[in-house]
Amino acid sequence: MKFFIDTANLDQIKEAQELGILDGVTTNPSLMAKEGITGANNILKHYVDICSIVDGDVSAEVIATDFEGMVKEGEALADLHPQIVVKVPMIKEGIKAIKYFSDKGIKTNCTLVFSVGQALLAAKAGASYVSPFIGRLDDISNDGLNLIDEIRLVYDNYGYETEILAASVRHTMHIVECAKLGADVITAPLSAIEGLLKHPLTDNGLAQFLADYKKGN
Ligand code: G3P
């Protein structure tokens, strides 16, 4: 399973990259705003900065909601850097844009996906990634992980190559469960990724080993 970090914070991206487990980055307009990155030029520069830190795919989201606007913005984003994946919302115009980009060999990430039907359309249009938002489904008393399970079943039924990128991942168990269900990628905050490291028995065991070593030296 690939690990992406879901942030526009350069320090956190560097930290995950240094850990040696990072396969890519996802951003969205809210994450950009959270880092105080505003204005088209600053946002474009920030994408290039992110690409210079990581080796893998970097999702950059279009703001336009009409086909022509998405195509124009997406082509400009794709021209920025070979690692850029154009992130397109799951709306009618977005599906048309994904098909257009797919035909041109430009990678896409279909975002804001909350149902199997939406994921099926994204795959039909040729999306490189589909992003089901599992945490936001859990927030409204739906089962986000069940959506991952159902998309996996449908994609496997037909051999769709669109990668399931579990998004809106909030904690470590989301990551573990996504791995069990066969998600291709998770994108998570650094805290959830680093949470996987933690176990009290590891800490206790290490403290004991170090104490025993000191006794003999
Ligand atoms: O990748 C999508 C993600 O950023 C949404 O996460 O926590 O805002 O639901 P969240």
PDB file of N, CA and C in Angstrom, residues 8-70:
ATOM      1  N   ALA A   8      -0.351  20.509   3.147  1.00  0.00           N
ATOM      2  CA  ALA A   8       0.466  21.419   2.332  1.00  0.00           C
ATOM      3  C   ALA A   8       1.597  21.991   3.179  1.00  0.00           C
ATOM      4  N   ASN A   9       1.795  21.417   4.375  1.00  0.00           N
ATOM      5  CA  ASN A   9       2.833  21.900   5.286  1.00  0.00           C
ATOM      6  C   ASN A   9       4.194  21.304   4.899  1.00  0.00           C
ATOM      7  N   LEU A  10       5.112  22.167   4.464  1.00  0.00           N
ATOM      8  CA  LEU A  10       6.390  21.672   3.927  1.00  0.00           C
ATOM      9  C   LEU A  10       7.220  20.951   4.983  1.00  0.00           C
ATOM     10  N   ASP A  11       7.178  21.422   6.243  1.00  0.00           N
ATOM     11  CA  ASP A  11       7.956  20.765   7.307  1.00  0.00           C
ATOM     12  C   ASP A  11       7.464  19.334   7.523  1.00  0.00           C
ATOM     13  N   GLN A  12       6.136  19.183   7.538  1.00  0.00           N
ATOM     14  CA  GLN A  12       5.586  17.838   7.756  1.00  0.00           C
ATOM     15  C   GLN A  12       5.873  16.932   6.554  1.00  0.00           C
ATOM     16  N   ILE A  13       5.842  17.510   5.365  1.00  0.00           N
ATOM     17  CA  ILE A  13       6.150  16.702   4.164  1.00  0.00           C
ATOM     18  C   ILE A  13       7.610  16.235   4.237  1.00  0.00           C
ATOM     19  N   LYS A  14       8.507  17.159   4.647  1.00  0.00           N
ATOM     20  CA  LYS A  14       9.933  16.794   4.781  1.00  0.00           C
ATOM     21  C   LYS A  14      10.107  15.693   5.819  1.00  0.00           C
ATOM     22  N   GLU A  15       9.395  15.831   6.950  1.00  0.00           N
ATOM     23  CA  GLU A  15       9.524  14.847   8.026  1.00  0.00           C
ATOM     24  C   GLU A  15       9.088  13.456   7.544  1.00  0.00           C
ATOM     25  N   ALA A  16       7.976  13.401   6.820  1.00  0.00           N
ATOM     26  CA  ALA A  16       7.494  12.109   6.306  1.00  0.00           C
ATOM     27  C   ALA A  16       8.454  11.559   5.257  1.00  0.00           C
ATOM     28  N   GLN A  17       8.999  12.447   4.431  1.00  0.00           N
ATOM     29  CA  GLN A  17       9.957  12.022   3.401  1.00  0.00           C
ATOM     30  C   GLN A  17      11.200  11.433   4.067  1.00  0.00           C
ATOM     31  N   GLU A  18      11.666  12.092   5.153  1.00  0.00           N
ATOM     32  CA  GLU A  18      12.879  11.610   5.842  1.00  0.00           C
ATOM     33  C   GLU A  18      12.654  10.264   6.518  1.00  0.00           C
ATOM     34  N   LEU A  19      11.397   9.996   6.871  1.00  0.00           N
ATOM     35  CA  LEU A  19      11.080   8.694   7.464  1.00  0.00           C
ATOM     36  C   LEU A  19      11.293   7.567   6.436  1.00  0.00           C
ATOM     37  N   GLY A  20      11.244   7.922   5.170  1.00  0.00           N
ATOM     38  CA  GLY A  20      11.575   6.946   4.117  1.00  0.00           C
ATOM     39  C   GLY A  20      10.388   6.132   3.643  1.00  0.00           C
ATOM     40  N   ILE A  21       9.182   6.536   4.046  1.00  0.00           N
ATOM     41  CA  ILE A  21       8.010   5.721   3.679  1.00  0.00           C
ATOM     42  C   ILE A  21       7.024   6.484   2.792  1.00  0.00           C
ATOM     43  N   LEU A  22       7.427   7.663   2.348  1.00  0.00           N
ATOM     44  CA  LEU A  22       6.449   8.512   1.659  1.00  0.00           C
ATOM     45  C   LEU A  22       6.416   8.239   0.155  1.00  0.00           C
ATOM     46  N   ASP A  23       5.198   8.059  -0.362  1.00  0.00           N
ATOM     47  CA  ASP A  23       5.026   7.798  -1.796  1.00  0.00           C
ATOM     48  C   ASP A  23       4.391   8.963  -2.542  1.00  0.00           C
ATOM     49  N   GLY A  24       3.913   9.972  -1.834  1.00  0.00           N
ATOM     50  CA  GLY A  24       3.279  11.095  -2.521  1.00  0.00           C
ATOM     51  C   GLY A  24       2.590  12.037  -1.550  1.00  0.00           C
ATOM     52  N   VAL A  25       1.969  13.065  -2.108  1.00  0.00           N
ATOM     53  CA  VAL A  25       1.317  14.110  -1.310  1.00  0.00           C
ATOM     54  C   VAL A  25      -0.041  14.423  -1.928  1.00  0.00           C
ATOM     55  N   THR A  26      -1.037  14.656  -1.069  1.00  0.00           N
ATOM     56  CA  THR A  26      -2.299  15.223  -1.555  1.00  0.00           C
ATOM     57  C   THR A  26      -2.516  16.564  -0.858  1.00  0.00           C
ATOM     58  N   THR A  27      -3.073  17.488  -1.617  1.00  0.00           N
ATOM     59  CA  THR A  27      -3.424  18.796  -1.053  1.00  0.00           C
ATOM     60  C   THR A  27      -4.846  19.096  -1.505  1.00  0.00           C
ATOM     61  N   ASN A  28      -5.404  20.123  -0.933  1.00  0.00           N
ATOM     62  CA  ASN A  28      -6.692  20.645  -1.432  1.00  0.00           C
ATOM     63  C   ASN A  28      -6.724  22.128  -1.073  1.00  0.00           C
ATOM     64  N   PRO A  29      -7.689  22.884  -1.587  1.00  0.00           N
ATOM     65  CA  PRO A  29      -7.700  24.322  -1.319  1.00  0.00           C
ATOM     66  C   PRO A  29      -7.762  24.644   0.182  1.00  0.00           C
ATOM     67  N   SER A  30      -8.440  23.815   0.964  1.00  0.00           N
ATOM     68  CA  SER A  30      -8.523  24.069   2.410  1.00  0.00           C
ATOM     69  C   SER A  30      -7.153  23.890   3.069  1.00  0.00           C
ATOM     70  N   LEU A  31      -6.419  22.853   2.651  1.00  0.00           N
ATOM     71  CA  LEU A  31      -5.090  22.609   3.240  1.00  0.00           C
ATOM     72  C   LEU A  31      -4.117  23.725   2.856  1.00  0.00           C
ATOM     73  N   MET A  32      -4.242  24.243   1.636  1.00  0.00           N
ATOM     74  CA  MET A  32      -3.405  25.369   1.201  1.00  0.00           C
ATOM     75  C   MET A  32      -3.706  26.588   2.071  1.00  0.00           C
ATOM     76  N   ALA A  33      -5.005  26.884   2.243  1.00  0.00           N
ATOM     77  CA  ALA A  33      -5.404  28.056   3.030  1.00  0.00           C
ATOM     78  C   ALA A  33      -4.907  27.923   4.467  1.00  0.00           C
ATOM     79  N   LYS A  34      -4.937  26.687   4.992  1.00  0.00           N
ATOM     80  CA  LYS A  34      -4.483  26.446   6.373  1.00  0.00           C
ATOM     81  C   LYS A  34      -3.021  26.858   6.564  1.00  0.00           C
ATOM     82  N   GLU A  35      -2.227  26.703   5.496  1.00  0.00           N
ATOM     83  CA  GLU A  35      -0.808  27.090   5.564  1.00  0.00           C
ATOM     84  C   GLU A  35      -0.609  28.554   5.181  1.00  0.00           C
ATOM     85  N   GLY A  36      -1.692  29.256   4.920  1.00  0.00           N
ATOM     86  CA  GLY A  36      -1.597  30.678   4.561  1.00  0.00           C
ATOM     87  C   GLY A  36      -1.131  30.898   3.131  1.00  0.00           C
ATOM     88  N   ILE A  37      -1.239  29.870   2.286  1.00  0.00           N
ATOM     89  CA  ILE A  37      -0.819  29.999   0.884  1.00  0.00           C
ATOM     90  C   ILE A  37      -2.030  30.487   0.082  1.00  0.00           C
ATOM     91  N   THR A  38      -1.986  31.726  -0.339  1.00  0.00           N
ATOM     92  CA  THR A  38      -3.111  32.286  -1.098  1.00  0.00           C
ATOM     93  C   THR A  38      -2.575  32.971  -2.359  1.00  0.00           C
ATOM     94  N   GLY A  39      -3.452  33.170  -3.329  1.00  0.00           N
ATOM     95  CA  GLY A  39      -3.042  33.812  -4.593  1.00  0.00           C
ATOM     96  C   GLY A  39      -2.523  32.750  -5.544  1.00  0.00           C
ATOM     97  N   ALA A  40      -2.970  32.832  -6.805  1.00  0.00           N
ATOM     98  CA  ALA A  40      -2.652  31.785  -7.788  1.00  0.00           C
ATOM     99  C   ALA A  40      -1.155  31.515  -7.905  1.00  0.00           C
ATOM    100  N   ASN A  41      -0.349  32.576  -8.000  1.00  0.00           N
ATOM    101  CA  ASN A  41       1.089  32.368  -8.208  1.00  0.00           C
ATOM    102  C   ASN A  41       1.753  31.693  -7.017  1.00  0.00           C
ATOM    103  N   ASN A  42       1.367  32.114  -5.803  1.00  0.00           N
ATOM    104  CA  ASN A  42       1.939  31.494  -4.598  1.00  0.00           C
ATOM    105  C   ASN A  42       1.555  30.023  -4.515  1.00  0.00           C
ATOM    106  N   ILE A  43       0.318  29.737  -4.891  1.00  0.00           N
ATOM    107  CA  ILE A  43      -0.146  28.342  -4.840  1.00  0.00           C
ATOM    108  C   ILE A  43       0.642  27.487  -5.837  1.00  0.00           C
ATOM    109  N   LEU A  44       0.835  28.004  -7.048  1.00  0.00           N
ATOM    110  CA  LEU A  44       1.593  27.239  -8.061  1.00  0.00           C
ATOM    111  C   LEU A  44       3.030  27.008  -7.588  1.00  0.00           C
ATOM    112  N   LYS A  45       3.638  28.039  -7.005  1.00  0.00           N
ATOM    113  CA  LYS A  45       5.017  27.911  -6.513  1.00  0.00           C
ATOM    114  C   LYS A  45       5.083  26.865  -5.399  1.00  0.00           C
ATOM    115  N   HIS A  46       4.042  26.854  -4.558  1.00  0.00           N
ATOM    116  CA  HIS A  46       4.020  25.904  -3.444  1.00  0.00           C
ATOM    117  C   HIS A  46       3.968  24.459  -3.962  1.00  0.00           C
ATOM    118  N   TYR A  47       3.232  24.239  -5.027  1.00  0.00           N
ATOM    119  CA  TYR A  47       3.197  22.891  -5.616  1.00  0.00           C
ATOM    120  C   TYR A  47       4.588  22.464  -6.083  1.00  0.00           C
ATOM    121  N   VAL A  48       5.295  23.387  -6.694  1.00  0.00           N
ATOM    122  CA  VAL A  48       6.649  23.064  -7.170  1.00  0.00           C
ATOM    123  C   VAL A  48       7.562  22.771  -5.970  1.00  0.00           C
ATOM    124  N   ASP A  49       7.411  23.558  -4.894  1.00  0.00           N
ATOM    125  CA  ASP A  49       8.204  23.317  -3.680  1.00  0.00           C
ATOM    126  C   ASP A  49       7.927  21.918  -3.130  1.00  0.00           C
ATOM    127  N   ILE A  50       6.661  21.536  -3.124  1.00  0.00           N
ATOM    128  CA  ILE A  50       6.313  20.191  -2.625  1.00  0.00           C
ATOM    129  C   ILE A  50       6.970  19.116  -3.510  1.00  0.00           C
ATOM    130  N   CYS A  51       6.883  19.320  -4.828  1.00  0.00           N
ATOM    131  CA  CYS A  51       7.473  18.338  -5.759  1.00  0.00           C
ATOM    132  C   CYS A  51       8.982  18.204  -5.552  1.00  0.00           C
ATOM    133  N   SER A  52       9.619  19.274  -5.099  1.00  0.00           N
ATOM    134  CA  SER A  52      11.076  19.198  -4.917  1.00  0.00           C
ATOM    135  C   SER A  52      11.437  18.409  -3.657  1.00  0.00           C
ATOM    136  N   ILE A  53      10.471  18.172  -2.772  1.00  0.00           N
ATOM    137  CA  ILE A  53      10.747  17.425  -1.533  1.00  0.00           C
ATOM    138  C   ILE A  53      10.497  15.931  -1.707  1.00  0.00           C
ATOM    139  N   VAL A  54       9.410  15.582  -2.420  1.00  0.00           N
ATOM    140  CA  VAL A  54       9.022  14.161  -2.518  1.00  0.00           C
ATOM    141  C   VAL A  54       9.345  13.599  -3.910  1.00  0.00           C
ATOM    142  N   ASP A  55       9.405  12.268  -3.977  1.00  0.00           N
ATOM    143  CA  ASP A  55       9.676  11.624  -5.268  1.00  0.00           C
ATOM    144  C   ASP A  55       8.398  11.289  -6.029  1.00  0.00           C
ATOM    145  N   GLY A  56       7.273  11.131  -5.308  1.00  0.00           N
ATOM    146  CA  GLY A  56       6.070  10.583  -5.938  1.00  0.00           C
ATOM    147  C   GLY A  56       5.067  11.609  -6.414  1.00  0.00           C
ATOM    148  N   ASP A  57       3.827  11.138  -6.606  1.00  0.00           N
ATOM    149  CA  ASP A  57       2.746  11.966  -7.143  1.00  0.00           C
ATOM    150  C   ASP A  57       2.296  13.039  -6.152  1.00  0.00           C
ATOM    151  N   VAL A  58       2.002  14.217  -6.682  1.00  0.00           N
ATOM    152  CA  VAL A  58       1.537  15.349  -5.867  1.00  0.00           C
ATOM    153  C   VAL A  58       0.213  15.837  -6.467  1.00  0.00           C
ATOM    154  N   SER A  59      -0.875  15.658  -5.722  1.00  0.00           N
ATOM    155  CA  SER A  59      -2.193  16.068  -6.231  1.00  0.00           C
ATOM    156  C   SER A  59      -2.400  17.565  -6.055  1.00  0.00           C
ATOM    157  N   ALA A  60      -2.776  18.224  -7.142  1.00  0.00           N
ATOM    158  CA  ALA A  60      -3.028  19.669  -7.149  1.00  0.00           C
ATOM    159  C   ALA A  60      -4.436  19.889  -7.689  1.00  0.00           C
ATOM    160  N   GLU A  61      -5.274  20.555  -6.907  1.00  0.00           N
ATOM    161  CA  GLU A  61      -6.715  20.602  -7.219  1.00  0.00           C
ATOM    162  C   GLU A  61      -7.103  21.803  -8.073  1.00  0.00           C
ATOM    163  N   VAL A  62      -7.965  21.555  -9.056  1.00  0.00           N
ATOM    164  CA  VAL A  62      -8.502  22.657  -9.857  1.00  0.00           C
ATOM    165  C   VAL A  62      -9.595  23.365  -9.050  1.00  0.00           C
ATOM    166  N   ILE A  63      -9.774  24.650  -9.345  1.00  0.00           N
ATOM    167  CA  ILE A  63     -10.801  25.443  -8.662  1.00  0.00           C
ATOM    168  C   ILE A  63     -12.034  25.598  -9.563  1.00  0.00           C
ATOM    169  N   ALA A  64     -11.809  25.604 -10.878  1.00  0.00           N
ATOM    170  CA  ALA A  64     -12.920  25.759 -11.821  1.00  0.00           C
ATOM    171  C   ALA A  64     -13.911  24.604 -11.670  1.00  0.00           C
ATOM    172  N   THR A  65     -15.170  24.879 -12.002  1.00  0.00           N
ATOM    173  CA  THR A  65     -16.186  23.821 -11.924  1.00  0.00           C
ATOM    174  C   THR A  65     -16.842  23.575 -13.300  1.00  0.00           C
ATOM    175  N   ASP A  66     -16.351  24.261 -14.333  1.00  0.00           N
ATOM    176  CA  ASP A  66     -16.838  24.004 -15.692  1.00  0.00           C
ATOM    177  C   ASP A  66     -15.733  23.299 -16.481  1.00  0.00           C
ATOM    178  N   PHE A  67     -16.129  22.553 -17.517  1.00  0.00           N
ATOM    179  CA  PHE A  67     -15.188  21.716 -18.256  1.00  0.00           C
ATOM    180  C   PHE A  67     -14.008  22.530 -18.808  1.00  0.00           C
ATOM    181  N   GLU A  68     -14.320  23.635 -19.506  1.00  0.00           N
ATOM    182  CA  GLU A  68     -13.238  24.428 -20.132  1.00  0.00           C
ATOM    183  C   GLU A  68     -12.281  24.961 -19.069  1.00  0.00           C
ATOM    184  N   GLY A  69     -12.856  25.451 -17.980  1.00  0.00           N
ATOM    185  CA  GLY A  69     -12.021  25.997 -16.900  1.00  0.00           C
ATOM    186  C   GLY A  69     -11.134  24.922 -16.282  1.00  0.00           C
ATOM    187  N   MET A  70     -11.702  23.748 -16.061  1.00  0.00           N
ATOM    188  CA  MET A  70     -10.918  22.652 -15.464  1.00  0.00           C
ATOM    189  C   MET A  70      -9.784  22.227 -16.388  1.00  0.00           C
TER     190      MET A  70
END
